[in-house]
PDB file of C-alpha atoms in Angstrom:
ATOM      1  CA  MET A   1      25.587 230.705 215.051  1.00 44.00           C
ATOM      2  CA  LEU A   2      28.137 232.359 212.988  1.00 47.00           C
ATOM      3  CA  PHE A   3      31.709 230.706 212.382  1.00 47.00           C
ATOM      4  CA  PRO A   4      34.357 233.565 213.516  1.00 48.00           C
ATOM      5  CA  ILE A   5      36.194 234.964 210.022  1.00 45.00           C
ATOM      6  CA  GLU A   6      39.559 232.526 211.170  1.00 46.00           C
ATOM      7  CA  ASP A   7      37.920 229.151 211.400  1.00 51.00           C
ATOM      8  CA  TYR A   8      35.673 229.885 208.536  1.00 50.00           C
ATOM      9  CA  TYR A   9      37.277 227.876 205.932  1.00 52.00           C
ATOM     10  CA  ASP A  10      37.509 225.707 208.289  1.00 55.00           C
ATOM     11  CA  ILE A  11      34.654 224.042 208.347  1.00 60.00           C
ATOM     12  CA  VAL A  12      34.364 221.275 206.154  1.00 66.00           C
ATOM     13  CA  VAL A  13      32.477 220.631 202.063  1.00 77.00           C
ATOM     14  CA  ASP A  14      31.420 217.892 202.266  1.00 88.00           C
ATOM     15  CA  LYS A  15      31.970 215.579 199.361  1.00 90.00           C
ATOM     16  CA  LYS A  16      28.473 215.705 196.741  1.00 92.00           C
ATOM     17  CA  ILE A  17      29.562 220.327 197.769  1.00 94.00           C
ATOM     18  CA  GLN A  18      32.936 218.949 196.849  1.00 93.00           C
ATOM     19  CA  ALA A  19      32.207 216.573 194.032  1.00 94.00           C
ATOM     20  CA  VAL A  20      30.670 219.729 191.410  1.00 92.00           C
ATOM     21  CA  VAL A  21      33.647 222.650 192.936  1.00 93.00           C
ATOM     22  CA  ASP A  22      35.513 219.922 191.017  1.00 93.00           C
ATOM     23  CA  GLU A  23      33.530 219.705 188.362  1.00 92.00           C
ATOM     24  CA  LEU A  24      33.814 223.370 188.039  1.00 92.00           C
ATOM     25  CA  LYS A  25      37.403 224.033 188.576  1.00 93.00           C
ATOM     26  CA  LYS A  26      37.983 221.383 185.302  1.00 92.00           C
ATOM     27  CA  LEU A  27      36.570 224.000 183.350  1.00 91.00           C
ATOM     28  CA  PRO A  28      37.823 227.104 180.316  1.00 89.00           C
ATOM     29  CA  HIS A  29      38.342 229.845 182.943  1.00 89.00           C
ATOM     30  CA  ASP A  30      36.073 232.177 180.744  1.00 87.00           C
ATOM     31  CA  VAL A  31      32.745 229.137 181.180  1.00 89.00           C
ATOM     32  CA  LEU A  32      33.856 228.601 184.353  1.00 91.00           C
ATOM     33  CA  ILE A  33      33.715 232.722 185.313  1.00 91.00           C
ATOM     34  CA  ARG A  34      30.416 232.337 183.715  1.00 88.00           C
ATOM     35  CA  ASN A  35      29.407 230.278 185.876  1.00 89.00           C
ATOM     36  CA  MET A  36      30.258 232.723 188.765  1.00 90.00           C
ATOM     37  CA  THR A  37      28.218 235.802 187.109  1.00 88.00           C
ATOM     38  CA  TYR A  38      25.612 233.132 187.210  1.00 88.00           C
ATOM     39  CA  TRP A  39      25.404 231.763 190.943  1.00 89.00           C
ATOM     40  CA  MET A  40      26.467 235.857 192.095  1.00 86.00           C
ATOM     41  CA  ASP A  41      23.568 236.678 190.421  1.00 85.00           C
ATOM     42  CA  TYR A  42      21.716 235.038 192.481  1.00 87.00           C
ATOM     43  CA  LEU A  43      22.648 236.099 196.063  1.00 85.00           C
ATOM     44  CA  ASP A  44      22.030 240.070 194.713  1.00 81.00           C
ATOM     45  CA  GLU A  45      18.624 238.085 193.764  1.00 84.00           C
ATOM     46  CA  GLY A  46      18.155 237.678 197.497  1.00 86.00           C
ATOM     47  CA  LYS A  47      17.378 234.281 196.039  1.00 90.00           C
ATOM     48  CA  TYR A  48      19.828 232.365 198.619  1.00 90.00           C
ATOM     49  CA  VAL A  49      21.319 234.454 201.522  1.00 89.00           C
ATOM     50  CA  VAL A  50      24.962 233.459 203.069  1.00 88.00           C
ATOM     51  CA  GLU A  51      25.530 234.236 206.737  1.00 86.00           C
ATOM     52  CA  SER A  52      28.886 235.069 206.902  1.00 83.00           C
ATOM     53  CA  ASP A  53      30.315 238.040 205.178  1.00 83.00           C
ATOM     54  CA  PHE A  54      33.986 236.294 204.964  1.00 84.00           C
ATOM     55  CA  PRO A  55      33.534 233.897 201.680  1.00 84.00           C
ATOM     56  CA  HIS A  56      31.762 237.508 199.890  1.00 83.00           C
ATOM     57  CA  GLU A  57      35.442 239.471 200.782  1.00 87.00           C
ATOM     58  CA  GLU A  58      37.530 236.283 200.251  1.00 87.00           C
ATOM     59  CA  TRP A  59      34.810 236.757 195.887  1.00 88.00           C
ATOM     60  CA  PHE A  60      35.006 240.374 195.571  1.00 88.00           C
ATOM     61  CA  VAL A  61      39.159 240.114 196.682  1.00 90.00           C
ATOM     62  CA  ASP A  62      39.530 236.765 193.772  1.00 90.00           C
ATOM     63  CA  CYS A  63      37.933 239.539 191.626  1.00 89.00           C
ATOM     64  CA  GLU A  64      40.508 242.149 191.974  1.00 90.00           C
ATOM     65  CA  HIS A  65      42.961 239.355 191.640  1.00 92.00           C
ATOM     66  CA  TYR A  66      41.209 237.803 188.039  1.00 91.00           C
ATOM     67  CA  ALA A  67      40.267 241.528 186.707  1.00 89.00           C
ATOM     68  CA  ALA A  68      44.324 242.437 187.338  1.00 89.00           C
ATOM     69  CA  ALA A  69      46.149 238.724 185.710  1.00 90.00           C
ATOM     70  CA  THR A  70      47.028 238.886 182.245  1.00 86.00           C
ATOM     71  CA  THR A  71      47.279 235.424 181.349  1.00 90.00           C
ATOM     72  CA  ASP A  72      45.314 232.877 181.272  1.00 89.00           C
ATOM     73  CA  GLU A  73      47.356 230.820 183.566  1.00 92.00           C
ATOM     74  CA  GLU A  74      46.462 233.646 185.855  1.00 93.00           C
ATOM     75  CA  ARG A  75      42.670 233.910 185.801  1.00 92.00           C
ATOM     76  CA  TYR A  76      42.462 230.398 185.703  1.00 93.00           C
ATOM     77  CA  LYS A  77      43.865 230.235 189.144  1.00 94.00           C
ATOM     78  CA  HIS A  78      41.778 232.992 190.201  1.00 93.00           C
ATOM     79  CA  ALA A  79      38.200 231.664 188.710  1.00 93.00           C
ATOM     80  CA  LYS A  80      39.408 228.494 190.579  1.00 93.00           C
ATOM     81  CA  SER A  81      39.494 230.393 194.122  1.00 92.00           C
ATOM     82  CA  MET A  82      36.529 231.339 193.547  1.00 92.00           C
ATOM     83  CA  ALA A  83      34.804 228.442 192.108  1.00 93.00           C
ATOM     84  CA  GLN A  84      36.061 226.844 195.891  1.00 92.00           C
ATOM     85  CA  THR A  85      34.667 229.888 197.568  1.00 91.00           C
ATOM     86  CA  LEU A  86      30.475 229.371 196.138  1.00 92.00           C
ATOM     87  CA  GLY A  87      31.108 225.589 197.698  1.00 93.00           C
ATOM     88  CA  HIS A  88      31.645 227.327 201.111  1.00 91.00           C
ATOM     89  CA  MET A  89      28.908 229.580 200.809  1.00 92.00           C
ATOM     90  CA  LEU A  90      26.560 225.803 199.465  1.00 93.00           C
ATOM     91  CA  GLN A  91      28.324 224.105 202.605  1.00 92.00           C
ATOM     92  CA  ASP A  92      26.591 228.018 204.724  1.00 91.00           C
ATOM     93  CA  ILE A  93      23.124 227.495 203.126  1.00 93.00           C
ATOM     94  CA  LYS A  94      23.246 224.182 203.950  1.00 93.00           C
ATOM     95  CA  LEU A  95      23.852 224.714 207.173  1.00 91.00           C
ATOM     96  CA  PHE A  96      21.893 227.399 207.587  1.00 92.00           C
ATOM     97  CA  HIS A  97      19.191 226.963 205.068  1.00 94.00           C
ATOM     98  CA  PRO A  98      18.543 223.156 205.294  1.00 94.00           C
ATOM     99  CA  ASN A  99      15.382 224.057 202.612  1.00 95.00           C
ATOM    100  CA  LYS A 100      16.684 225.854 199.681  1.00 94.00           C
ATOM    101  CA  TYR A 101      20.555 223.586 200.195  1.00 95.00           C
ATOM    102  CA  PRO A 102      18.481 221.178 197.337  1.00 95.00           C
ATOM    103  CA  ALA A 103      18.004 224.212 194.551  1.00 94.00           C
ATOM    104  CA  ALA A 104      20.674 225.564 195.338  1.00 94.00           C
ATOM    105  CA  MET A 105      23.026 222.463 194.304  1.00 94.00           C
ATOM    106  CA  ARG A 106      20.624 221.683 191.666  1.00 92.00           C
ATOM    107  CA  ALA A 107      21.446 225.364 190.468  1.00 90.00           C
ATOM    108  CA  VAL A 108      24.507 225.029 190.367  1.00 92.00           C
ATOM    109  CA  LYS A 109      24.538 221.641 188.055  1.00 89.00           C
ATOM    110  CA  SER A 110      22.231 223.010 185.654  1.00 87.00           C
ATOM    111  CA  TRP A 111      25.054 226.199 185.015  1.00 84.00           C
ATOM    112  CA  LYS A 112      27.301 223.584 182.894  1.00 76.00           C
ATOM    113  CA  LYS A 113      24.464 222.585 180.807  1.00 75.00           C
ATOM    114  CA  TYR A 114      24.170 226.047 179.384  1.00 75.00           C
ATOM    115  CA  LEU A 115      24.932 226.220 176.613  1.00 73.00           C
ATOM    116  CA  PHE A 116      28.589 228.165 176.485  1.00 79.00           C
ATOM    117  CA  VAL A 117      28.209 230.764 173.729  1.00 84.00           C
ATOM    118  CA  GLY A 118      31.953 232.336 173.666  1.00 83.00           C
ATOM    119  CA  PHE A 119      34.361 235.852 171.708  1.00 89.00           C
ATOM    120  CA  SER A 120      37.151 235.568 170.030  1.00 90.00           C
ATOM    121  CA  ALA A 121      38.523 238.781 169.367  1.00 93.00           C
ATOM    122  CA  THR A 122      40.208 238.904 165.877  1.00 95.00           C
ATOM    123  CA  MET A 123      41.870 242.865 166.546  1.00 96.00           C
ATOM    124  CA  LYS A 124      43.560 242.490 169.152  1.00 93.00           C
ATOM    125  CA  GLU A 125      46.641 242.540 167.713  1.00 95.00           C
ATOM    126  CA  GLU A 126      45.413 245.836 166.290  1.00 95.00           C
ATOM    127  CA  ILE A 127      42.875 247.213 169.286  1.00 94.00           C
ATOM    128  CA  ASP A 128      46.491 246.465 171.296  1.00 93.00           C
ATOM    129  CA  LYS A 129      49.146 248.472 168.775  1.00 93.00           C
ATOM    130  CA  ALA A 130      46.139 251.294 168.941  1.00 91.00           C
ATOM    131  CA  TRP A 131      46.019 251.035 172.920  1.00 87.00           C
ATOM    132  CA  ILE A 132      47.885 253.924 175.382  1.00 84.00           C
ATOM    133  CA  GLU A 133      48.513 254.263 178.453  1.00 80.00           C
ATOM    134  CA  PRO A 134      47.339 257.130 179.758  1.00 80.00           C
ATOM    135  CA  GLN A 135      50.041 259.675 181.670  1.00 77.00           C
ATOM    136  CA  THR A 136      47.874 263.071 181.058  1.00 73.00           C
ATOM    137  CA  CYS A 137      44.660 264.416 179.857  1.00 69.00           C
ATOM    138  CA  GLU A 138      45.752 264.591 176.270  1.00 73.00           C
ATOM    139  CA  ASP A 139      46.844 260.644 175.976  1.00 82.00           C
ATOM    140  CA  VAL A 140      43.339 260.106 177.267  1.00 85.00           C
ATOM    141  CA  LYS A 141      42.293 261.935 174.313  1.00 85.00           C
ATOM    142  CA  LYS A 142      43.592 260.785 171.593  1.00 87.00           C
ATOM    143  CA  ALA A 143      43.432 257.273 172.599  1.00 86.00           C
ATOM    144  CA  ALA A 144      39.464 258.022 172.090  1.00 88.00           C
ATOM    145  CA  TYR A 145      40.900 259.456 168.210  1.00 87.00           C
ATOM    146  CA  ALA A 146      43.129 256.474 168.057  1.00 91.00           C
ATOM    147  CA  TYR A 147      40.462 254.341 168.271  1.00 92.00           C
ATOM    148  CA  VAL A 148      38.069 255.138 166.144  1.00 93.00           C
ATOM    149  CA  PRO A 149      38.799 253.575 162.261  1.00 94.00           C
ATOM    150  CA  LEU A 150      38.838 250.200 164.582  1.00 95.00           C
ATOM    151  CA  LEU A 151      35.591 251.473 165.955  1.00 96.00           C
ATOM    152  CA  LYS A 152      33.998 251.718 161.935  1.00 95.00           C
ATOM    153  CA  THR A 153      35.695 248.190 161.384  1.00 96.00           C
ATOM    154  CA  ILE A 154      33.447 246.379 164.204  1.00 96.00           C
ATOM    155  CA  MET A 155      31.133 248.463 163.191  1.00 96.00           C
ATOM    156  CA  SER A 156      31.855 247.374 159.557  1.00 96.00           C
ATOM    157  CA  GLN A 157      31.604 243.602 160.852  1.00 96.00           C
ATOM    158  CA  VAL A 158      28.066 244.896 162.345  1.00 95.00           C
ATOM    159  CA  GLU A 159      26.829 245.745 159.199  1.00 94.00           C
ATOM    160  CA  GLU A 160      27.473 243.199 157.415  1.00 95.00           C
ATOM    161  CA  GLY A 161      26.242 240.808 159.383  1.00 93.00           C
ATOM    162  CA  GLN A 162      29.576 239.122 160.986  1.00 94.00           C
ATOM    163  CA  ASP A 163      27.968 239.149 164.676  1.00 93.00           C
ATOM    164  CA  LYS A 164      29.894 237.288 166.437  1.00 93.00           C
ATOM    165  CA  GLU A 165      33.149 238.335 164.919  1.00 95.00           C
ATOM    166  CA  ALA A 166      32.312 242.088 165.959  1.00 96.00           C
ATOM    167  CA  ALA A 167      31.066 241.119 169.259  1.00 95.00           C
ATOM    168  CA  GLY A 168      34.325 239.477 170.007  1.00 95.00           C
ATOM    169  CA  ASN A 169      35.988 242.532 169.093  1.00 97.00           C
ATOM    170  CA  ALA A 170      34.218 245.020 171.067  1.00 97.00           C
ATOM    171  CA  PHE A 171      34.348 242.593 173.557  1.00 96.00           C
ATOM    172  CA  TYR A 172      38.231 242.762 173.858  1.00 95.00           C
ATOM    173  CA  LEU A 173      37.765 246.541 173.726  1.00 96.00           C
ATOM    174  CA  LEU A 174      35.362 246.930 176.212  1.00 94.00           C
ATOM    175  CA  GLU A 175      37.710 244.899 178.368  1.00 92.00           C
ATOM    176  CA  ARG A 176      40.706 246.626 177.882  1.00 91.00           C
ATOM    177  CA  LEU A 177      38.459 249.564 179.386  1.00 92.00           C
ATOM    178  CA  CYS A 178      37.615 247.950 181.994  1.00 91.00           C
ATOM    179  CA  ARG A 179      40.528 246.660 183.739  1.00 89.00           C
ATOM    180  CA  LEU A 180      41.062 250.454 183.469  1.00 88.00           C
ATOM    181  CA  TYR A 181      38.664 251.635 185.012  1.00 87.00           C
ATOM    182  CA  CYS A 182      38.956 249.080 187.990  1.00 84.00           C
ATOM    183  CA  SER A 183      43.049 251.175 188.668  1.00 83.00           C
ATOM    184  CA  ASP A 184      41.569 254.698 187.983  1.00 83.00           C
ATOM    185  CA  PHE A 185      38.252 254.871 187.920  1.00 81.00           C
ATOM    186  CA  MET A 186      38.664 258.980 187.480  1.00 82.00           C
ATOM    187  CA  LEU A 187      39.615 258.719 183.569  1.00 81.00           C
ATOM    188  CA  PHE A 188      36.153 258.862 182.896  1.00 81.00           C
ATOM    189  CA  GLU A 189      35.003 260.700 185.267  1.00 79.00           C
ATOM    190  CA  SER A 190      33.887 264.660 183.436  1.00 74.00           C
ATOM    191  CA  ASN A 191      36.831 267.077 184.073  1.00 68.00           C
ATOM    192  CA  ARG A 192      36.172 270.718 186.335  1.00 58.00           C
ATOM    193  CA  ASP A 193      34.488 271.895 183.569  1.00 58.00           C
ATOM    194  CA  ASN A 194      32.570 269.329 183.935  1.00 52.00           C
ATOM    195  CA  ASP A 195      32.862 267.589 180.341  1.00 72.00           C
ATOM    196  CA  CYS A 196      32.600 263.894 179.861  1.00 78.00           C
ATOM    197  CA  SER A 197      35.957 262.040 179.739  1.00 83.00           C
ATOM    198  CA  TYR A 198      37.438 260.596 176.892  1.00 87.00           C
ATOM    199  CA  TYR A 199      37.144 257.158 177.976  1.00 89.00           C
ATOM    200  CA  GLU A 200      33.903 257.575 178.217  1.00 88.00           C
ATOM    201  CA  TYR A 201      32.366 258.132 174.588  1.00 90.00           C
ATOM    202  CA  LEU A 202      34.932 255.691 173.655  1.00 92.00           C
ATOM    203  CA  LEU A 203      33.577 253.447 176.680  1.00 92.00           C
ATOM    204  CA  GLU A 204      29.872 254.271 174.930  1.00 92.00           C
ATOM    205  CA  ALA A 205      31.110 254.287 171.729  1.00 95.00           C
ATOM    206  CA  VAL A 206      32.006 249.884 172.192  1.00 96.00           C
ATOM    207  CA  CYS A 207      28.592 249.251 173.763  1.00 95.00           C
ATOM    208  CA  HIS A 208      26.648 250.786 171.173  1.00 96.00           C
ATOM    209  CA  ILE A 209      28.699 248.539 169.515  1.00 97.00           C
ATOM    210  CA  LEU A 210      26.902 246.033 171.140  1.00 96.00           C
ATOM    211  CA  VAL A 211      23.507 246.855 171.555  1.00 96.00           C
ATOM    212  CA  MET A 212      23.849 247.071 168.031  1.00 96.00           C
ATOM    213  CA  VAL A 213      24.714 243.128 167.293  1.00 95.00           C
ATOM    214  CA  MET A 214      22.463 242.289 170.084  1.00 94.00           C
ATOM    215  CA  GLU A 215      19.770 243.954 168.163  1.00 93.00           C
ATOM    216  CA  ARG A 216      20.766 241.805 165.374  1.00 91.00           C
ATOM    217  CA  THR A 217      22.080 238.977 166.081  1.00 91.00           C
ATOM    218  CA  VAL A 218      19.481 235.493 167.571  1.00 92.00           C
ATOM    219  CA  GLU A 219      18.596 235.333 170.373  1.00 91.00           C
ATOM    220  CA  VAL A 220      21.511 232.313 172.019  1.00 89.00           C
ATOM    221  CA  ILE A 221      24.292 234.861 171.219  1.00 91.00           C
ATOM    222  CA  LYS A 222      22.000 238.101 172.650  1.00 92.00           C
ATOM    223  CA  THR A 223      21.351 236.301 175.885  1.00 89.00           C
ATOM    224  CA  ALA A 224      25.614 235.160 175.894  1.00 90.00           C
ATOM    225  CA  MET A 225      26.290 238.651 175.793  1.00 92.00           C
ATOM    226  CA  ILE A 226      24.349 240.283 178.273  1.00 91.00           C
ATOM    227  CA  TRP A 227      25.916 237.278 180.560  1.00 88.00           C
ATOM    228  CA  HIS A 228      28.751 238.244 179.373  1.00 91.00           C
ATOM    229  CA  LEU A 229      28.456 241.444 180.437  1.00 92.00           C
ATOM    230  CA  ASN A 230      27.079 240.443 183.763  1.00 89.00           C
ATOM    231  CA  GLY A 231      30.833 238.438 183.712  1.00 90.00           C
ATOM    232  CA  PHE A 232      31.898 241.964 183.323  1.00 91.00           C
ATOM    233  CA  ASN A 233      29.977 244.376 186.096  1.00 88.00           C
ATOM    234  CA  MET A 234      31.159 241.555 188.111  1.00 87.00           C
ATOM    235  CA  LEU A 235      34.781 241.244 188.008  1.00 89.00           C
ATOM    236  CA  TYR A 236      35.660 244.713 187.388  1.00 88.00           C
ATOM    237  CA  GLY A 237      34.481 246.458 190.243  1.00 79.00           C
ATOM    238  CA  ARG A 238      30.394 247.014 188.813  1.00 79.00           C
ATOM    239  CA  ILE A 239      31.883 249.496 185.708  1.00 83.00           C
ATOM    240  CA  PHE A 240      28.434 249.292 185.048  1.00 82.00           C
ATOM    241  CA  GLU A 241      26.205 250.162 187.759  1.00 75.00           C
ATOM    242  CA  SER A 242      29.118 252.173 188.725  1.00 63.00           C
ATOM    243  CA  LEU A 243      28.303 255.051 186.184  1.00 60.00           C
ATOM    244  CA  TYR A 244      25.265 256.039 184.518  1.00 67.00           C
ATOM    245  CA  SER A 245      21.568 254.171 184.490  1.00 71.00           C
ATOM    246  CA  SER A 246      21.983 253.071 181.101  1.00 83.00           C
ATOM    247  CA  PHE A 247      24.235 250.609 181.486  1.00 87.00           C
ATOM    248  CA  GLU A 248      22.106 248.812 183.833  1.00 85.00           C
ATOM    249  CA  ASP A 249      19.950 248.380 180.916  1.00 87.00           C
ATOM    250  CA  LEU A 250      22.657 247.330 178.880  1.00 89.00           C
ATOM    251  CA  ILE A 251      23.608 244.699 181.110  1.00 86.00           C
ATOM    252  CA  ASN A 252      19.853 243.575 181.845  1.00 85.00           C
ATOM    253  CA  GLY A 253      19.490 244.247 177.400  1.00 87.00           C
ATOM    254  CA  GLU A 254      16.959 247.106 177.539  1.00 89.00           C
ATOM    255  CA  ALA A 255      19.274 248.970 175.810  1.00 91.00           C
ATOM    256  CA  ASP A 256      18.281 250.381 172.149  1.00 91.00           C
ATOM    257  CA  GLU A 257      19.772 251.648 169.080  1.00 91.00           C
ATOM    258  CA  ASP A 258      19.698 254.901 171.081  1.00 92.00           C
ATOM    259  CA  THR A 259      20.584 254.777 174.609  1.00 91.00           C
ATOM    260  CA  PHE A 260      24.597 255.095 173.053  1.00 92.00           C
ATOM    261  CA  VAL A 261      24.159 256.198 169.879  1.00 92.00           C
ATOM    262  CA  TYR A 262      24.693 260.155 170.596  1.00 90.00           C
ATOM    263  CA  GLU A 263      28.339 259.076 172.630  1.00 89.00           C
ATOM    264  CA  TYR A 264      28.945 256.981 169.448  1.00 93.00           C
ATOM    265  CA  ASP A 265      28.807 259.586 166.519  1.00 92.00           C
ATOM    266  CA  TYR A 266      30.090 262.279 168.610  1.00 90.00           C
ATOM    267  CA  LEU A 267      33.238 259.841 168.722  1.00 90.00           C
ATOM    268  CA  VAL A 268      33.504 258.306 165.312  1.00 90.00           C
ATOM    269  CA  ASN A 269      31.474 260.576 163.543  1.00 85.00           C
ATOM    270  CA  ASN A 270      33.450 264.178 163.909  1.00 75.00           C
ATOM    271  CA  PRO A 271      36.678 262.765 164.829  1.00 60.00           C
ATOM    272  CA  THR A 272      38.311 266.330 164.406  1.00 60.00           C
ATOM    273  CA  ALA A 273      36.740 267.204 167.835  1.00 54.00           C
ATOM    274  CA  PHE A 274      39.237 265.379 169.080  1.00 53.00           C
ATOM    275  CA  THR A 275      42.296 266.360 166.926  1.00 51.00           C
ATOM    276  CA  THR A 276      45.018 267.505 169.750  1.00 48.00           C
ATOM    277  CA  LYS A 277      47.949 270.609 168.517  1.00 43.00           C
TER     278      LYS A 277
END
């Protein structure tokens, strides 16, 4: 029996489930989102079936709100809402798939024990200062060109073995691009002449840097980076599933040094191509 949508959240979540949800809500928003990424991955793989579409709808609405948030306080609020939705999904599994409920609870509890590797950006000020809010196609071109010196700096961090610092800076720029993609994905589409968008080149250049870090760093950081990318994919309109297969290789940890190298070289090593009159 399916519950009417308007009655779905009137279902009482039992105390054991609510206790797990409350523990999750105590985590910082970035760690909490990491846990939500694990859960969404399990749902996508079909390990657990949720009978009602309503929690899925609420989940995606919270993702949209998280993506649009401008402060950590706002992000935490929407991440907590997602944690509560997870609780209702667990309750759904308990009601309709009781044989899978114990394993689902064990999985959610175990996520909190995973080692969380955070990535802090040291170049926030420089990245924010170089950012151009696009109004025209020329703005897109200028935006890509403006980031060439910063991309070179981040790549030099990779070459000097500053893996986490390089990843943190690349992730910070990547998240800005993901937010832009959510607000106007057409900025990343080819033009009428089928020329690749300059934001597309910039996006792939950032991804090349991340791949280089993955290729050179220790396994624990590589794993953390993959989950960080999957979190971005969940929150920002499934951006890596909306583009090319090479992005799916990236979030699966299967991209290599050649996957995005052309776009990086074209943007960074041939900057005169982006000079505007």
